Coordinates of C-alpha atoms in Angstrom, one line a residue:
Chain A
M248 CA 3.6 40.2 -62.7
I249 CA 1.8 37.8 -62.2
N250 CA 2.6 34.7 -60.5
L251 CA 2.8 31.4 -62.6
Q252 CA 5.0 29.2 -60.8
N253 CA 1.7 27.4 -60.0
S254 CA 0.3 27.4 -63.5
T255 CA 0.1 24.1 -65.7
P256 CA 1.8 24.5 -68.6
E257 CA -0.8 24.7 -70.9
E258 CA -1.9 27.4 -69.4
I259 CA 1.4 29.5 -70.1
R260 CA 1.9 28.2 -73.5
Q261 CA -1.1 29.6 -74.0
L262 CA -0.6 32.6 -72.9
I263 CA 2.5 33.2 -75.0
R264 CA 1.6 32.3 -78.0
E265 CA -1.6 34.8 -77.9
G266 CA 1.2 37.3 -76.9
N267 CA 0.9 37.5 -73.6
L268 CA 3.0 37.1 -71.9
K269 CA 7.0 37.7 -73.0
S270 CA 9.2 37.5 -70.0
P271 CA 12.1 34.7 -69.3
T272 CA 10.4 31.6 -67.9
S273 CA 13.1 30.9 -64.6
G274 CA 10.1 30.0 -62.1
M275 CA 7.2 29.4 -63.3
A276 CA 4.7 25.6 -63.8
N277 CA 6.7 24.7 -61.1
G278 CA 7.6 20.3 -60.9
F279 CA 7.2 20.7 -64.6
L280 CA 9.8 20.5 -67.4
Q281 CA 11.8 23.3 -69.3
A282 CA 13.3 23.5 -72.2
N283 CA 15.8 25.3 -74.4
L284 CA 15.2 25.6 -78.2
V285 CA 17.2 24.4 -81.2
V286 CA 15.5 24.8 -84.7
L287 CA 17.5 23.3 -88.1
P288 CA 17.3 22.0 -91.7
K289 CA 16.7 18.4 -92.1
D290 CA 20.0 18.4 -93.6
M291 CA 22.2 19.8 -89.9
A292 CA 20.1 18.0 -88.8
F293 CA 21.9 14.1 -88.4
D294 CA 25.3 16.2 -87.6
F295 CA 23.9 18.3 -84.7
L296 CA 21.4 15.3 -83.0
L297 CA 24.9 13.8 -83.8
F298 CA 26.7 16.9 -81.1
C299 CA 23.9 16.7 -78.4
Q300 CA 25.3 12.7 -78.8
R301 CA 28.8 13.4 -77.8
N302 CA 28.2 16.9 -75.7
P303 CA 25.0 15.1 -72.3
K304 CA 26.0 18.0 -70.8
S305 CA 25.0 21.3 -72.2
C306 CA 22.9 19.4 -74.4
P307 CA 20.5 16.4 -73.3
L308 CA 17.6 16.1 -76.1
I309 CA 14.5 16.3 -74.6
D310 CA 12.2 15.7 -78.0
V311 CA 12.8 15.5 -82.0
T312 CA 10.5 16.5 -84.0
D313 CA 10.1 14.7 -87.4
A314 CA 11.1 16.7 -90.2
G315 CA 8.4 19.5 -90.7
S316 CA 6.4 19.1 -87.7
F317 CA 6.5 21.3 -85.2
T318 CA 4.2 19.1 -82.5
P319 CA 6.3 18.0 -79.9
V320 CA 4.9 14.9 -79.4
Q321 CA 7.0 13.6 -76.5
S322 CA 6.7 16.3 -74.7
A323 CA 4.3 18.7 -75.3
P324 CA 1.3 17.4 -77.5
T325 CA -0.6 20.1 -77.6
A326 CA 2.1 22.7 -78.0
D327 CA 3.2 25.1 -81.1
I328 CA 7.6 24.7 -81.3
R329 CA 6.4 27.8 -83.9
S330 CA 5.0 30.6 -81.0
D331 CA 5.1 28.8 -77.5
I332 CA 8.4 30.4 -76.7
P333 CA 8.6 34.1 -75.3
L334 CA 11.3 35.3 -77.8
Y335 CA 12.9 33.4 -80.4
H336 CA 16.4 34.4 -81.9
V337 CA 17.6 33.7 -85.7
Y338 CA 20.2 33.3 -86.5
R339 CA 21.8 33.8 -90.5
D340 CA 25.4 32.6 -91.1
G341 CA 26.1 33.6 -87.6
K342 CA 24.7 36.1 -86.6
L343 CA 21.9 37.5 -84.8
T344 CA 19.6 38.6 -87.7
E345 CA 16.3 39.1 -85.8
T346 CA 14.6 38.6 -82.8
L347 CA 11.2 37.6 -82.6
T348 CA 7.8 36.3 -80.6
N349 CA 7.2 33.9 -83.8
I350 CA 8.9 32.1 -86.2
T351 CA 5.2 30.2 -87.8
E352 CA 6.2 32.8 -91.6
L353 CA 9.6 31.3 -91.2
W354 CA 8.8 27.6 -90.5
N355 CA 8.8 25.6 -93.8
N356 CA 8.3 21.6 -94.0
D357 CA 12.5 21.2 -94.1
M358 CA 12.7 21.9 -90.6
V359 CA 13.8 20.2 -87.6
A360 CA 13.3 20.9 -83.4
F361 CA 15.0 20.5 -81.2
L362 CA 14.3 20.7 -77.4
I363 CA 16.9 20.6 -75.0
G364 CA 16.7 20.6 -70.9
S365 CA 17.0 23.5 -69.0
S366 CA 19.1 24.0 -65.6
F367 CA 15.4 26.4 -65.1
T368 CA 13.5 23.0 -63.9
F369 CA 15.5 22.0 -61.0
E370 CA 15.8 25.1 -59.6
E371 CA 12.2 23.6 -58.1
A372 CA 14.5 21.1 -56.5
L373 CA 17.3 23.6 -55.2
V374 CA 14.9 25.6 -53.2
N375 CA 12.6 23.0 -52.2
N376 CA 16.1 22.6 -50.1
G377 CA 16.1 25.0 -49.3
I378 CA 19.0 26.2 -51.3
P379 CA 17.7 29.6 -53.1
I380 CA 18.1 30.8 -56.4
R381 CA 20.0 34.5 -57.1
H382 CA 18.4 35.2 -60.0
N383 CA 15.4 35.0 -59.2
D384 CA 15.0 36.3 -55.8
E385 CA 16.3 39.6 -57.9
G386 CA 13.7 39.4 -60.8
I387 CA 16.6 39.2 -63.3
N388 CA 17.3 36.3 -66.0
V389 CA 20.1 33.5 -64.7
P390 CA 23.6 34.7 -65.7
M391 CA 26.0 32.9 -68.4
Y392 CA 29.2 32.7 -69.7
K393 CA 31.5 31.4 -72.4
T394 CA 33.8 29.4 -71.0
S395 CA 37.7 27.6 -72.4
I396 CA 36.2 24.4 -71.9
P397 CA 36.1 23.3 -75.4
T398 CA 32.6 20.4 -77.2
I399 CA 33.1 17.2 -78.8
K400 CA 33.0 18.3 -82.4
A401 CA 30.0 16.2 -84.9
G402 CA 30.6 16.6 -88.3
I403 CA 30.4 21.1 -88.5
F404 CA 29.2 21.5 -84.6
E405 CA 31.8 22.8 -82.7
G406 CA 33.2 25.3 -80.3
P407 CA 32.9 26.2 -76.3
T408 CA 30.6 25.1 -73.8
V409 CA 28.6 28.0 -72.3
V410 CA 27.6 27.4 -68.3
S411 CA 24.9 29.3 -66.2
M412 CA 25.8 30.5 -62.7
R413 CA 24.1 31.0 -59.9
P414 CA 25.6 31.8 -55.8
V415 CA 26.0 29.0 -53.7
A416 CA 26.4 29.4 -49.7
E417 CA 29.8 27.2 -49.2
K418 CA 27.5 25.0 -46.3
D419 CA 25.1 24.7 -49.3
V420 CA 27.9 23.7 -51.7
V421 CA 27.7 19.4 -51.4
R422 CA 24.2 19.3 -51.2
A423 CA 23.4 21.5 -54.2
V424 CA 25.5 18.6 -56.2
Q425 CA 23.3 15.6 -55.1
V426 CA 20.2 17.7 -55.8
T427 CA 21.0 18.4 -59.4
S428 CA 23.1 15.3 -60.0
R429 CA 19.4 14.0 -59.8
F430 CA 18.3 15.0 -63.5
P431 CA 20.7 14.6 -65.4
T432 CA 18.8 15.2 -68.9
V433 CA 18.5 18.9 -67.7
H434 CA 22.4 19.1 -67.1
G435 CA 22.9 17.0 -63.5
A436 CA 25.3 18.3 -61.7
P437 CA 27.6 20.8 -62.4
L438 CA 30.1 21.2 -64.6
H439 CA 32.1 23.5 -62.0
I440 CA 32.3 24.6 -58.9
G441 CA 34.6 27.9 -57.6
N442 CA 37.0 30.4 -59.7
P443 CA 35.3 31.5 -62.2
E444 CA 39.4 31.9 -63.9
S445 CA 40.2 27.6 -64.3
I446 CA 37.4 27.1 -67.3
G447 CA 38.0 30.9 -68.8
I448 CA 35.6 33.2 -67.5
D449 CA 37.3 36.5 -67.2
D450 CA 34.9 38.3 -65.1
I451 CA 31.8 36.9 -63.1
N452 CA 30.2 40.4 -63.0
Q453 CA 30.1 39.9 -67.5
P454 CA 28.0 37.9 -68.5
D455 CA 27.9 36.8 -71.8
Y456 CA 24.2 36.1 -72.2
G457 CA 21.9 37.5 -69.5
D458 CA 21.7 39.5 -66.7
R459 CA 24.5 40.0 -63.6
V460 CA 23.4 38.3 -60.1
T461 CA 24.9 39.2 -56.5
I462 CA 27.2 37.2 -55.3
N463 CA 27.9 37.2 -51.4
D464 CA 30.9 36.6 -49.1
G465 CA 30.7 33.3 -47.5
E466 CA 29.1 31.9 -51.5
V467 CA 30.4 30.5 -54.2
P468 CA 29.8 30.7 -57.9
L469 CA 28.1 27.2 -59.0
F470 CA 28.4 26.8 -63.0
W471 CA 26.4 24.0 -64.7
A472 CA 26.6 23.6 -68.4
C473 CA 23.4 25.9 -70.4
G474 CA 21.4 24.2 -73.2
V475 CA 22.7 28.0 -75.0
T476 CA 26.0 26.1 -76.3
P477 CA 24.1 26.1 -79.7
Q478 CA 24.5 29.8 -79.4
A479 CA 27.5 30.1 -78.7
I480 CA 28.3 27.5 -81.6
A481 CA 26.1 28.8 -83.4
A482 CA 28.3 32.3 -83.4
H483 CA 31.3 29.8 -84.1
V484 CA 30.3 27.9 -87.0
K485 CA 27.8 30.1 -88.3
P486 CA 24.9 27.4 -90.3
P487 CA 22.9 29.4 -93.2
F488 CA 20.2 29.0 -90.8
M489 CA 19.1 28.0 -87.0
I490 CA 16.2 29.4 -84.9
T491 CA 16.8 29.1 -81.1
H492 CA 14.8 30.7 -77.5
A493 CA 15.8 33.9 -76.4
P494 CA 18.5 32.9 -73.3
G495 CA 16.0 32.6 -70.5
H496 CA 13.0 32.4 -72.4
M497 CA 12.6 28.9 -72.4
F498 CA 10.1 26.3 -73.9
I499 CA 7.6 24.1 -71.0
T500 CA 6.8 20.8 -71.4
D501 CA 4.4 18.3 -70.2
I502 CA 7.1 16.3 -68.3
K503 CA 6.8 16.5 -64.9
T504 CA 10.7 17.3 -63.2
E505 CA 10.3 13.7 -60.5
E506 CA 9.1 11.7 -64.0
V507 CA 13.1 12.5 -65.2
G508 CA 14.7 12.0 -62.0
V509 CA 17.3 9.3 -62.3
I510 CA 17.1 8.1 -58.5
Chain B
M113 CA 38.0 -21.2 -70.8
I114 CA 40.6 -19.0 -69.5
N115 CA 39.2 -16.5 -67.2
L116 CA 39.2 -12.4 -68.5
Q117 CA 37.4 -10.5 -65.5
N118 CA 40.3 -9.1 -64.7
S119 CA 41.8 -8.8 -68.1
T120 CA 41.9 -5.5 -69.7
P121 CA 39.3 -3.9 -72.2
E122 CA 42.4 -3.7 -74.7
E123 CA 43.8 -7.0 -73.9
I124 CA 40.2 -8.7 -74.7
R125 CA 39.9 -7.1 -78.1
Q126 CA 42.9 -8.1 -79.0
L127 CA 42.6 -11.7 -78.7
I128 CA 39.4 -11.4 -81.1
R129 CA 40.9 -9.2 -83.2
E130 CA 43.4 -12.1 -83.3
G131 CA 40.5 -14.7 -83.8
N132 CA 40.8 -16.5 -80.2
L133 CA 38.3 -15.3 -78.7
K134 CA 34.4 -16.2 -79.8
S135 CA 31.9 -16.7 -77.1
P136 CA 30.2 -14.4 -75.2
T137 CA 31.6 -11.9 -73.2
S138 CA 29.5 -10.8 -70.3
G139 CA 31.7 -11.4 -67.2
M140 CA 34.7 -10.1 -68.8
A141 CA 36.9 -7.2 -67.8
N142 CA 35.2 -5.8 -65.4
G143 CA 35.1 -2.8 -64.4
F144 CA 34.3 -1.9 -68.3
L145 CA 31.3 -0.6 -69.7
Q146 CA 30.1 -3.3 -72.5
A147 CA 28.3 -1.6 -75.1
N148 CA 26.1 -3.0 -78.5
L149 CA 26.7 -2.7 -82.1
V150 CA 24.9 -1.5 -84.2
V151 CA 25.9 0.0 -88.2
L152 CA 23.7 1.2 -91.0
P153 CA 24.4 3.6 -93.9
K154 CA 24.8 7.3 -93.5
D155 CA 21.3 7.4 -96.0
M156 CA 19.7 5.0 -92.3
A157 CA 21.9 7.1 -89.7
F158 CA 19.9 10.2 -88.9
D159 CA 16.6 7.6 -87.9
F160 CA 18.3 5.6 -86.1
L161 CA 20.1 8.0 -84.4
L162 CA 16.6 9.3 -83.8
F163 CA 15.5 6.6 -82.6
C164 CA 17.3 6.4 -79.8
Q165 CA 17.2 9.1 -78.6
R166 CA 13.1 8.8 -78.6
N167 CA 13.7 5.1 -76.7
P168 CA 16.8 5.5 -74.3
K169 CA 16.3 2.8 -71.6
S170 CA 16.4 0.1 -75.2
C171 CA 19.6 2.5 -77.2
P172 CA 21.6 4.4 -74.1
L173 CA 24.3 5.7 -76.7
I174 CA 27.7 4.8 -75.7
D175 CA 29.0 6.3 -79.1
V176 CA 28.9 7.0 -82.9
T177 CA 31.4 6.9 -85.0
D178 CA 31.6 9.8 -87.8
A179 CA 30.9 8.2 -91.3
G180 CA 32.9 6.2 -92.7
S181 CA 35.4 5.6 -90.0
F182 CA 35.7 2.5 -87.6
T183 CA 37.3 4.1 -84.7
P184 CA 34.7 4.6 -81.8
V185 CA 37.2 8.0 -80.5
Q186 CA 35.0 8.8 -77.1
S187 CA 34.9 4.8 -76.0
A188 CA 38.3 2.7 -76.8
P189 CA 39.7 4.8 -79.4
T190 CA 42.5 2.2 -80.2
A191 CA 40.0 -0.9 -81.4
D192 CA 38.8 -1.5 -84.7
I193 CA 34.9 -1.4 -85.3
R194 CA 35.4 -4.8 -87.7
S195 CA 37.3 -6.4 -85.9
D196 CA 36.8 -6.2 -82.1
I197 CA 33.4 -8.6 -81.4
P198 CA 34.2 -11.9 -81.3
L199 CA 30.5 -12.7 -83.5
Y200 CA 29.0 -10.0 -86.1
H201 CA 25.1 -10.5 -87.5
V202 CA 24.6 -9.3 -91.0
Y203 CA 20.7 -8.2 -92.3
R204 CA 19.8 -8.0 -95.6
D205 CA 16.3 -6.4 -96.5
G206 CA 15.5 -7.3 -92.4
K207 CA 16.3 -11.0 -93.0
L208 CA 20.0 -12.7 -91.1
T209 CA 21.6 -13.2 -93.9
E210 CA 25.4 -13.8 -92.3
T211 CA 26.7 -13.7 -89.2
L212 CA 31.1 -13.1 -89.2
T213 CA 33.9 -13.3 -87.0
N214 CA 35.3 -9.4 -88.8
I215 CA 33.5 -7.2 -91.1
T216 CA 36.6 -5.6 -92.4
E217 CA 35.8 -7.0 -96.2
L218 CA 32.2 -5.6 -96.1
W219 CA 32.6 -2.4 -94.6
N220 CA 32.9 1.4 -97.2
N221 CA 32.9 4.3 -96.3
D222 CA 29.2 5.1 -96.4
M223 CA 28.9 2.8 -92.5
V224 CA 28.5 5.1 -89.3
A225 CA 29.3 3.2 -86.6
F226 CA 26.8 2.7 -83.1
L227 CA 27.3 1.7 -79.8
I228 CA 24.7 0.8 -77.5
G229 CA 25.6 0.2 -74.1
S230 CA 24.8 -2.5 -72.4
S231 CA 23.8 -4.1 -69.2
F232 CA 26.5 -7.1 -69.1
T233 CA 27.9 -3.3 -68.2
F234 CA 25.9 -3.7 -64.6
E235 CA 26.1 -7.3 -63.5
E236 CA 29.1 -6.2 -61.8
A237 CA 28.2 -4.0 -59.8
L238 CA 24.9 -6.2 -58.7
V239 CA 27.5 -9.5 -57.9
N240 CA 29.8 -6.3 -55.2
N241 CA 25.6 -6.5 -53.8
G242 CA 25.6 -9.8 -52.6
I243 CA 23.4 -10.8 -56.2
P244 CA 24.5 -13.4 -58.7
I245 CA 24.4 -13.6 -61.6
R246 CA 22.2 -17.4 -62.8
H247 CA 23.8 -16.4 -66.7
N248 CA 26.7 -16.5 -65.2
D249 CA 26.9 -19.6 -62.7
E250 CA 25.2 -21.5 -65.4
G251 CA 28.0 -20.7 -68.0
I252 CA 25.5 -19.9 -71.2
N253 CA 24.6 -17.0 -72.5
V254 CA 21.8 -14.1 -71.3
P255 CA 17.7 -14.6 -71.9
M256 CA 16.1 -12.1 -74.3
Y257 CA 12.4 -12.1 -75.3
K258 CA 10.0 -9.7 -77.6
T259 CA 7.9 -8.3 -75.5
S260 CA 4.1 -6.4 -76.2
I261 CA 5.9 -2.6 -75.8
P262 CA 6.2 -0.9 -78.3
T263 CA 9.5 1.4 -79.7
I264 CA 8.9 4.9 -80.3
K265 CA 9.0 5.1 -84.5
A266 CA 11.0 7.4 -86.2
G267 CA 11.7 7.3 -89.2
I268 CA 11.9 3.6 -90.5
F269 CA 12.3 2.0 -87.0
E270 CA 9.3 0.6 -85.1
G271 CA 8.7 -2.5 -83.9
P272 CA 8.9 -5.1 -80.0
T273 CA 11.0 -3.9 -78.0
V274 CA 13.5 -6.7 -76.7
V275 CA 13.9 -7.5 -72.3
S276 CA 17.3 -9.6 -70.8
M277 CA 15.8 -11.4 -68.4
R278 CA 17.8 -12.1 -64.4
P279 CA 15.6 -14.1 -62.1
V280 CA 16.3 -12.0 -58.3
A281 CA 15.7 -13.6 -55.0
E282 CA 12.9 -11.5 -53.5
K283 CA 14.3 -10.6 -50.5
D284 CA 16.7 -8.7 -53.1
V285 CA 14.1 -7.0 -55.7
V286 CA 14.4 -3.5 -54.6
R287 CA 17.6 -3.8 -54.5
A288 CA 19.2 -5.0 -57.8
V289 CA 16.1 -2.2 -59.0
Q290 CA 18.5 0.6 -56.5
V291 CA 21.6 -0.8 -58.0
T292 CA 20.6 -0.5 -61.5
S293 CA 19.3 2.5 -61.7
R294 CA 22.1 5.0 -61.6
F295 CA 23.2 2.8 -64.7
P296 CA 20.4 4.8 -67.4
T297 CA 23.3 4.3 -70.0
V298 CA 23.1 0.7 -69.8
H299 CA 19.4 0.9 -70.0
G300 CA 19.2 1.7 -65.9
A301 CA 16.5 0.0 -63.7
P302 CA 14.5 -2.7 -64.9
L303 CA 11.2 -1.8 -67.9
H304 CA 9.0 -4.1 -65.2
I305 CA 9.0 -6.8 -62.3
G306 CA 7.5 -10.2 -62.7
N307 CA 5.2 -11.1 -64.3
P308 CA 6.5 -12.0 -67.8
E309 CA 2.0 -12.4 -69.8
S310 CA 1.8 -8.6 -68.5
I311 CA 4.5 -7.6 -71.1
G312 CA 3.7 -10.5 -73.9
I313 CA 6.5 -12.8 -73.1
D314 CA 4.0 -16.2 -73.6
D315 CA 7.1 -18.7 -72.3
I316 CA 9.5 -17.6 -70.3
N317 CA 11.4 -20.6 -71.0
Q318 CA 11.8 -20.3 -74.4
P319 CA 14.1 -17.1 -75.1
D320 CA 14.3 -15.4 -78.4
Y321 CA 17.5 -15.4 -78.4
G322 CA 20.6 -16.8 -75.5
D323 CA 20.0 -19.2 -74.0
R324 CA 17.4 -20.3 -70.7
V325 CA 18.3 -20.0 -67.4
T326 CA 17.2 -21.7 -64.5
I327 CA 14.7 -20.0 -62.0
N328 CA 14.2 -21.2 -58.8
D329 CA 11.4 -21.3 -56.3
G330 CA 11.4 -17.9 -54.2
E331 CA 13.0 -16.1 -57.0
V332 CA 10.7 -13.2 -59.6
P333 CA 12.3 -12.7 -63.0
L334 CA 13.1 -9.2 -63.7
F335 CA 12.7 -7.7 -66.7
W336 CA 15.8 -5.3 -68.2
A337 CA 15.8 -3.0 -72.1
C338 CA 17.4 -4.6 -74.5
G339 CA 20.4 -3.2 -76.9
V340 CA 19.5 -6.1 -79.0
T341 CA 15.7 -4.1 -79.5
P342 CA 17.6 -3.2 -82.9
Q343 CA 17.7 -6.6 -84.4
A344 CA 13.8 -7.1 -83.4
I345 CA 13.3 -4.2 -85.1
A346 CA 15.4 -5.0 -88.2
A347 CA 14.0 -8.0 -88.4
H348 CA 10.6 -5.9 -88.6
V349 CA 11.2 -2.5 -90.7
K350 CA 13.2 -5.2 -92.8
P351 CA 16.8 -2.7 -93.5
P352 CA 18.4 -2.9 -96.8
F353 CA 22.0 -3.1 -94.5
M354 CA 22.4 -3.5 -91.3
I355 CA 25.2 -5.5 -89.1
T356 CA 25.5 -6.0 -85.5
H357 CA 26.9 -8.1 -82.9
A358 CA 25.3 -11.7 -82.0
P359 CA 23.1 -11.5 -78.9
G360 CA 25.6 -12.0 -75.5
H361 CA 28.8 -10.7 -77.9
M362 CA 29.9 -7.0 -77.0
F363 CA 32.2 -4.5 -77.8
I364 CA 34.6 -3.7 -74.3
T365 CA 35.4 0.0 -74.0
D366 CA 38.0 2.1 -72.4
I367 CA 35.0 3.3 -70.8
K368 CA 35.2 2.3 -66.4
T369 CA 31.6 1.7 -65.5
E370 CA 31.5 4.0 -62.3
E371 CA 32.4 6.7 -65.0
V372 CA 28.6 6.8 -66.3
G373 CA 26.7 5.9 -62.8
V374 CA 24.7 8.8 -62.2
I375 CA 25.2 9.1 -58.1

């Protein structure tokens, strides 16, 4: 695999756009904010925008396009939302019907794209603090789980919160909370530390999305709210039509991570 | 004047609801988050929600009601948006047409209420750090100014950013930045420090809203993005109908300020 951690967002988006990169984006374009995608028809956009406002831990909004526009003007003005993500999921009536590398043919003038901050963004800050990222070291996708933590309903949108999990050595847990607290626009501090069952996860070795990672003795699982939450919501409320990124396959913005650090 | 700094939000809202309190709310219900109000018909709500998402410094959303509901469920479930603010402004076609102490008669099932964090919230934190609040000491309303800083357009909404100003002793400027940075949901860090002309304010002694305050020798004016911005926007884009709070006359929520501190 080519090392893309020092590539620019535009270089990586171009590789993706030309069909030369189809893998999860964790660890790529270090220093730049990554985002989850949700595309909905305009008539559902107010409810979803309200859902994000009410659930800022799982759905921190980075950018929202004008209806019909596939250009995320605030976060990556040279990008094309329809082609610059490695893998897309198409949901019809809540069922995943297509997995595509390009959604240009599905796009129409009625669509609104929402970019939601991704926890991949703060992984670099954890590494810089001496906290390794297990799924990157193992070369796989981050494990994600549906939880018993409900989201706050807005219009048709309601359902469970999804979390991502990273095992952290006991001695580093406090620092991991501090480091990620600086970045509320990419999920911020963990939602939960420790016992998976307390938040409705029965088997830590069977993630609902992504891959299983090793948890060593002396490590504590830390759970962060996850931008895959809208996909669990889709399965729950079955909107007629919705497009998302495939879990782990993010949109890389031009926004520098440090610019969104709160202090 | 009765001292209301240690009263509960519900006690103050009840005084207001019963017509016994009509003054600005700065310094009241210490420890609780105060909010600006914007009420719009549902057909403008998506654009305004998007405007807030794109302009989080001036319009950090605390709560948004479902269409027709006058109950801010997330932030003050026992409150009534129509009666619990000391003074309201009604705008028709962008012109301020009525100043009312109750909007129950104007309310209908098509309306959506937006509560936007107020900088009154972080004033207590400044005081706790030894930084006095001039307008409170002088018993008047905070001075607010239209600036040359544009907001990011969303649908029909666009126009100038409004700022509030507090004079701070030179030695306290750094600490004032640090203290307010903790509270992004109530405008967070200042937008600007020092020279008013750099942000299009010609005369610091003539605020566009609120009152003039004394600036002593050795003090620096600090400017924070202000939730009155939507009122300047209203004057600019002239929506057919819009209700807001009167500047300085806020809605007091049940949310503890410390709960929204980012770290």
